[in-house]
Amino acid sequence: MNAGESQRAPWIVGVSGASGTPYAAAVLRGLLDAGEAVDLVVSRASRLTLLDETGISFRDAHWREDLGEWLARGADGKPGTFEADVSGVRYWGAGDLAAGPSSGSYPARGMLIVPASTACVAGVALGLSKDLLQRAASVTLKERRPLVVAVRETPLNGQTLRHLVALDDAGASVVPASPAFYAGATHIQDLVDFVAGRVLDAAGVGHGLYRRWKGELGGGTAGR
């Protein structure tokens, strides 16, 4: 292990099976644009969602190629919208419970789950650790590192709400995937980037993904 590798402290990004893979792509691009290292965990269910929403098959043996294609795609499905350098990403299989992020001694800055399904929320809240995504989230909580959970579901039943309260009590930041319109959105990508930006805000990662509120009414429509 070289000196640069020993000093690497990535953000772990977990992608669950909820609809909203463009949110995950925007968060990943935001982290990489900020110069952050990323450890990626893609659940088995999320592969089906990714295939359905983008047409991309995420394959373990070709993850770098598939990730690059995914991150280059806009929220409207148009390929080649973004330039994506995935050299700062390390990928771990969801079934690899011996992976680095499964241990508290593995250096990490924290974890972002985006999007987070209700099943994922329940598993993390109950400490089930049925796969690497849930295990890494449990490790993040026990090590008192930042955990951001971008839940994407509607409506929310009482059971899920109780699970979200339990995560909040445990120190996680719950960030519903709820786009806002005051930032002057004119495209679906703007709405996606707003949610991604709020996820990064909760993690304390700088970005320029959306127009921030400055106390001026009408600011979001000024440039139209």
mmCIF file of C-alpha atoms in Angstrom:
data_model
loop_
_atom_site.group_PDB
_atom_site.id
_atom_site.type_symbol
_atom_site.label_atom_id
_atom_site.label_comp_id
_atom_site.label_asym_id
_atom_site.label_seq_id
_atom_site.Cartn_x
_atom_site.Cartn_y
_atom_site.Cartn_z
ATOM 1 C CA MET A 1 0.000 0.000 0.000
ATOM 2 C CA ASN A 2 1.453 3.361 -1.011
ATOM 3 C CA ALA A 3 1.276 6.545 1.030
ATOM 4 C CA GLY A 4 -1.587 8.015 -1.016
ATOM 5 C CA GLU A 5 -3.653 4.867 -0.581
ATOM 6 C CA SER A 6 -3.100 4.760 3.175
ATOM 7 C CA GLN A 7 -4.392 8.341 3.494
ATOM 8 C CA ARG A 8 -7.509 7.750 1.398
ATOM 9 C CA ALA A 9 -10.721 8.418 3.345
ATOM 10 C CA PRO A 10 -13.678 8.070 0.972
ATOM 11 C CA TRP A 11 -17.335 8.853 1.166
ATOM 12 C CA ILE A 12 -19.259 5.598 0.914
ATOM 13 C CA VAL A 13 -22.209 5.933 -1.458
ATOM 14 C CA GLY A 14 -24.895 3.274 -1.237
ATOM 15 C CA VAL A 15 -27.497 2.987 -3.998
ATOM 16 C CA SER A 16 -30.628 1.048 -3.034
ATOM 17 C CA GLY A 17 -33.464 -0.212 -5.213
ATOM 18 C CA ALA A 18 -35.760 2.818 -4.932
ATOM 19 C CA SER A 19 -36.608 4.802 -8.034
ATOM 20 C CA GLY A 20 -34.276 7.776 -8.424
ATOM 21 C CA THR A 21 -31.011 6.617 -9.974
ATOM 22 C CA PRO A 22 -30.484 10.136 -11.450
ATOM 23 C CA TYR A 23 -30.219 11.395 -7.843
ATOM 24 C CA ALA A 24 -27.420 8.932 -7.171
ATOM 25 C CA ALA A 25 -25.620 9.920 -10.376
ATOM 26 C CA ALA A 26 -25.806 13.613 -9.486
ATOM 27 C CA VAL A 27 -24.479 12.990 -5.970
ATOM 28 C CA LEU A 28 -21.613 10.899 -7.333
ATOM 29 C CA ARG A 29 -20.703 13.588 -9.865
ATOM 30 C CA GLY A 30 -20.860 16.225 -7.124
ATOM 31 C CA LEU A 31 -18.495 14.272 -4.871
ATOM 32 C CA LEU A 32 -16.034 13.611 -7.692
ATOM 33 C CA ASP A 33 -16.165 17.245 -8.856
ATOM 34 C CA ALA A 34 -15.326 18.268 -5.278
ATOM 35 C CA GLY A 35 -12.229 16.061 -5.383
ATOM 36 C CA GLU A 36 -13.641 13.524 -2.940
ATOM 37 C CA ALA A 37 -12.768 9.829 -3.042
ATOM 38 C CA VAL A 38 -15.790 7.533 -3.321
ATOM 39 C CA ASP A 39 -16.481 3.933 -2.354
ATOM 40 C CA LEU A 40 -19.562 2.711 -4.217
ATOM 41 C CA VAL A 41 -21.995 -0.012 -3.164
ATOM 42 C CA VAL A 42 -24.813 -0.840 -5.584
ATOM 43 C CA SER A 43 -27.507 -3.130 -4.192
ATOM 44 C CA ARG A 44 -28.891 -6.016 -6.215
ATOM 45 C CA ALA A 45 -32.315 -4.389 -6.370
ATOM 46 C CA SER A 46 -30.845 -1.097 -7.590
ATOM 47 C CA ARG A 47 -29.396 -2.840 -10.638
ATOM 48 C CA LEU A 48 -32.944 -3.616 -11.761
ATOM 49 C CA THR A 49 -33.996 -0.007 -11.165
ATOM 50 C CA LEU A 50 -30.957 1.298 -13.028
ATOM 51 C CA LEU A 51 -31.703 -0.970 -15.975
ATOM 52 C CA ASP A 52 -35.347 0.131 -16.000
ATOM 53 C CA GLU A 53 -34.614 3.870 -15.665
ATOM 54 C CA THR A 54 -31.548 4.139 -17.904
ATOM 55 C CA GLY A 55 -31.182 0.931 -19.897
ATOM 56 C CA ILE A 56 -27.738 0.399 -18.348
ATOM 57 C CA SER A 57 -26.774 -3.028 -17.033
ATOM 58 C CA PHE A 58 -24.436 -2.590 -14.062
ATOM 59 C CA ARG A 59 -21.978 -5.495 -14.120
ATOM 60 C CA ASP A 60 -19.383 -6.328 -11.474
ATOM 61 C CA ALA A 61 -16.789 -7.299 -14.057
ATOM 62 C CA HIS A 62 -17.324 -4.091 -16.053
ATOM 63 C CA TRP A 63 -18.370 -1.707 -13.303
ATOM 64 C CA ARG A 64 -16.016 1.102 -14.298
ATOM 65 C CA GLU A 65 -17.303 1.177 -17.867
ATOM 66 C CA ASP A 66 -20.936 0.948 -16.750
ATOM 67 C CA LEU A 67 -20.483 3.614 -14.069
ATOM 68 C CA GLY A 68 -18.894 5.973 -16.575
ATOM 69 C CA GLU A 69 -21.837 5.530 -18.928
ATOM 70 C CA TRP A 70 -24.297 6.076 -16.080
ATOM 71 C CA LEU A 71 -22.659 9.252 -14.776
ATOM 72 C CA ALA A 72 -22.396 10.698 -18.278
ATOM 73 C CA ARG A 73 -26.164 10.397 -18.759
ATOM 74 C CA GLY A 74 -28.474 13.309 -17.946
ATOM 75 C CA ALA A 75 -31.633 13.021 -15.881
ATOM 76 C CA ASP A 76 -33.625 13.127 -19.122
ATOM 77 C CA GLY A 77 -31.856 9.958 -20.261
ATOM 78 C CA LYS A 78 -29.676 11.669 -22.853
ATOM 79 C CA PRO A 79 -26.231 9.992 -23.041
ATOM 80 C CA GLY A 80 -23.044 12.033 -23.138
ATOM 81 C CA THR A 81 -24.540 14.958 -21.197
ATOM 82 C CA PHE A 82 -21.734 15.049 -18.620
ATOM 83 C CA GLU A 83 -18.040 14.240 -18.565
ATOM 84 C CA ALA A 84 -17.363 11.706 -15.840
ATOM 85 C CA ASP A 85 -13.940 10.753 -14.473
ATOM 86 C CA VAL A 86 -14.484 7.697 -12.280
ATOM 87 C CA SER A 87 -10.823 7.182 -11.401
ATOM 88 C CA GLY A 88 -11.545 8.268 -7.813
ATOM 89 C CA VAL A 89 -14.121 5.513 -7.301
ATOM 90 C CA ARG A 90 -13.641 2.107 -5.684
ATOM 91 C CA TYR A 91 -16.442 -0.403 -6.126
ATOM 92 C CA TRP A 92 -17.505 -3.091 -3.661
ATOM 93 C CA GLY A 93 -20.039 -5.811 -4.437
ATOM 94 C CA ALA A 94 -23.204 -5.715 -2.341
ATOM 95 C CA GLY A 95 -22.682 -9.322 -1.234
ATOM 96 C CA ASP A 96 -19.091 -8.781 -0.126
ATOM 97 C CA LEU A 97 -19.435 -8.636 3.649
ATOM 98 C CA ALA A 98 -15.656 -8.836 3.980
ATOM 99 C CA ALA A 99 -15.255 -5.557 2.064
ATOM 100 C CA GLY A 100 -13.460 -2.597 3.590
ATOM 101 C CA PRO A 101 -16.600 -0.589 4.519
ATOM 102 C CA SER A 102 -17.899 -3.528 6.592
ATOM 103 C CA SER A 103 -15.379 -2.678 9.332
ATOM 104 C CA GLY A 104 -15.185 0.340 11.585
ATOM 105 C CA SER A 105 -11.397 0.325 11.246
ATOM 106 C CA TYR A 106 -11.724 1.073 7.534
ATOM 107 C CA PRO A 107 -11.121 4.826 7.058
ATOM 108 C CA ALA A 108 -14.172 6.633 5.699
ATOM 109 C CA ARG A 109 -15.576 10.139 6.000
ATOM 110 C CA GLY A 110 -19.162 8.966 6.176
ATOM 111 C CA MET A 111 -21.904 7.459 4.041
ATOM 112 C CA LEU A 112 -24.642 8.703 1.731
ATOM 113 C CA ILE A 113 -27.544 6.410 0.790
ATOM 114 C CA VAL A 114 -29.203 7.784 -2.330
ATOM 115 C CA PRO A 115 -31.852 6.896 -3.160
ATOM 116 C CA ALA A 116 -32.905 5.019 -0.032
ATOM 117 C CA SER A 117 -35.840 2.628 -0.348
ATOM 118 C CA THR A 118 -38.179 1.955 2.556
ATOM 119 C CA ALA A 119 -36.739 -1.563 2.768
ATOM 120 C CA CYS A 120 -33.243 -0.102 3.052
ATOM 121 C CA VAL A 121 -34.424 2.400 5.674
ATOM 122 C CA ALA A 122 -35.968 -0.424 7.705
ATOM 123 C CA GLY A 123 -32.862 -2.601 7.452
ATOM 124 C CA VAL A 124 -30.548 0.180 8.609
ATOM 125 C CA ALA A 125 -32.894 1.325 11.382
ATOM 126 C CA LEU A 126 -33.175 -2.235 12.703
ATOM 127 C CA GLY A 127 -29.473 -2.999 12.279
ATOM 128 C CA LEU A 128 -30.107 -6.022 10.050
ATOM 129 C CA SER A 129 -26.889 -5.772 7.987
ATOM 130 C CA LYS A 130 -28.259 -8.195 5.399
ATOM 131 C CA ASP A 131 -25.872 -6.880 2.721
ATOM 132 C CA LEU A 132 -22.858 -4.590 2.470
ATOM 133 C CA LEU A 133 -24.980 -1.481 2.025
ATOM 134 C CA GLN A 134 -26.807 -2.039 5.314
ATOM 135 C CA ARG A 135 -23.667 -3.203 7.084
ATOM 136 C CA ALA A 136 -21.707 -0.125 5.988
ATOM 137 C CA ALA A 137 -24.538 2.103 7.213
ATOM 138 C CA SER A 138 -24.538 0.346 10.603
ATOM 139 C CA VAL A 139 -20.768 0.798 10.836
ATOM 140 C CA THR A 140 -21.139 4.481 9.953
ATOM 141 C CA LEU A 141 -23.611 4.976 12.795
ATOM 142 C CA LYS A 142 -21.605 3.074 15.384
ATOM 143 C CA GLU A 143 -18.457 4.999 14.489
ATOM 144 C CA ARG A 144 -20.405 8.287 14.806
ATOM 145 C CA ARG A 145 -19.630 9.270 11.221
ATOM 146 C CA PRO A 146 -22.086 11.280 9.092
ATOM 147 C CA LEU A 147 -24.863 9.184 7.556
ATOM 148 C CA VAL A 148 -27.224 10.842 5.075
ATOM 149 C CA VAL A 149 -30.323 8.917 4.038
ATOM 150 C CA ALA A 150 -32.130 10.265 0.962
ATOM 151 C CA VAL A 151 -35.423 8.430 1.256
ATOM 152 C CA ARG A 152 -37.446 8.228 -1.968
ATOM 153 C CA GLU A 153 -40.983 6.994 -1.434
ATOM 154 C CA THR A 154 -44.514 8.391 -1.255
ATOM 155 C CA PRO A 155 -46.741 8.140 0.649
ATOM 156 C CA LEU A 156 -44.887 7.130 3.784
ATOM 157 C CA ASN A 157 -46.653 4.801 6.197
ATOM 158 C CA GLY A 158 -46.337 4.910 9.963
ATOM 159 C CA GLN A 159 -43.824 2.086 10.121
ATOM 160 C CA THR A 160 -41.425 3.829 7.750
ATOM 161 C CA LEU A 161 -41.881 7.118 9.587
ATOM 162 C CA ARG A 162 -40.934 5.403 12.837
ATOM 163 C CA HIS A 163 -37.851 3.926 11.159
ATOM 164 C CA LEU A 164 -36.854 7.393 9.932
ATOM 165 C CA VAL A 165 -37.271 8.808 13.448
ATOM 166 C CA ALA A 166 -35.072 5.982 14.743
ATOM 167 C CA LEU A 167 -32.385 6.910 12.205
ATOM 168 C CA ASP A 168 -32.635 10.571 13.212
ATOM 169 C CA ASP A 169 -32.302 9.577 16.866
ATOM 170 C CA ALA A 170 -29.216 7.531 15.950
ATOM 171 C CA GLY A 171 -27.571 10.588 14.416
ATOM 172 C CA ALA A 172 -28.378 10.183 10.734
ATOM 173 C CA SER A 173 -29.566 13.042 8.541
ATOM 174 C CA VAL A 174 -32.813 12.184 6.770
ATOM 175 C CA VAL A 175 -33.079 14.063 3.465
ATOM 176 C CA PRO A 176 -36.283 13.252 1.553
ATOM 177 C CA ALA A 177 -35.884 13.398 -2.217
ATOM 178 C CA SER A 178 -38.147 16.453 -2.451
ATOM 179 C CA PRO A 179 -37.185 18.963 -5.169
ATOM 180 C CA ALA A 180 -37.847 22.663 -4.569
ATOM 181 C CA PHE A 181 -38.773 25.243 -7.194
ATOM 182 C CA TYR A 182 -37.449 28.527 -5.771
ATOM 183 C CA ALA A 183 -34.056 27.863 -7.351
ATOM 184 C CA GLY A 184 -35.465 28.572 -10.810
ATOM 185 C CA ALA A 185 -35.621 25.065 -12.246
ATOM 186 C CA THR A 186 -36.238 24.952 -15.989
ATOM 187 C CA HIS A 187 -35.231 21.343 -16.638
ATOM 188 C CA ILE A 188 -35.596 17.974 -14.930
ATOM 189 C CA GLN A 189 -31.832 18.021 -14.274
ATOM 190 C CA ASP A 190 -32.280 21.170 -12.165
ATOM 191 C CA LEU A 191 -34.748 19.377 -9.898
ATOM 192 C CA VAL A 192 -32.469 16.363 -9.590
ATOM 193 C CA ASP A 193 -29.464 18.570 -8.842
ATOM 194 C CA PHE A 194 -31.373 20.390 -6.099
ATOM 195 C CA VAL A 195 -31.958 17.135 -4.227
ATOM 196 C CA ALA A 196 -28.374 16.015 -4.827
ATOM 197 C CA GLY A 197 -27.149 19.364 -3.574
ATOM 198 C CA ARG A 198 -29.153 19.075 -0.375
ATOM 199 C CA VAL A 199 -27.684 15.606 0.190
ATOM 200 C CA LEU A 200 -24.187 17.051 -0.199
ATOM 201 C CA ASP A 201 -25.122 19.972 2.074
ATOM 202 C CA ALA A 202 -26.062 17.490 4.791
ATOM 203 C CA ALA A 203 -22.657 15.838 4.364
ATOM 204 C CA GLY A 204 -20.805 19.158 4.437
ATOM 205 C CA VAL A 205 -19.449 18.786 0.896
ATOM 206 C CA GLY A 206 -19.183 21.963 -1.163
ATOM 207 C CA HIS A 207 -20.867 22.166 -4.561
ATOM 208 C CA GLY A 208 -22.600 24.489 -7.004
ATOM 209 C CA LEU A 209 -25.536 22.304 -7.955
ATOM 210 C CA TYR A 210 -28.359 24.748 -7.237
ATOM 211 C CA ARG A 211 -29.135 28.425 -6.643
ATOM 212 C CA ARG A 212 -29.277 29.115 -2.916
ATOM 213 C CA TRP A 213 -31.958 31.232 -1.306
ATOM 214 C CA LYS A 214 -30.728 34.762 -0.645
ATOM 215 C CA GLY A 215 -33.874 36.325 0.779
ATOM 216 C CA GLU A 216 -34.895 37.953 -2.500
ATOM 217 C CA LEU A 217 -38.341 37.159 -3.865
ATOM 218 C CA GLY A 218 -38.370 36.363 -7.559
ATOM 219 C CA GLY A 219 -34.689 35.530 -7.726
ATOM 220 C CA GLY A 220 -35.410 32.143 -9.234
ATOM 221 C CA THR A 221 -37.193 33.664 -12.237
ATOM 222 C CA ALA A 222 -34.768 36.532 -12.872
ATOM 223 C CA GLY A 223 -32.733 34.664 -15.470
ATOM 224 C CA ARG A 224 -35.694 33.311 -17.470
#
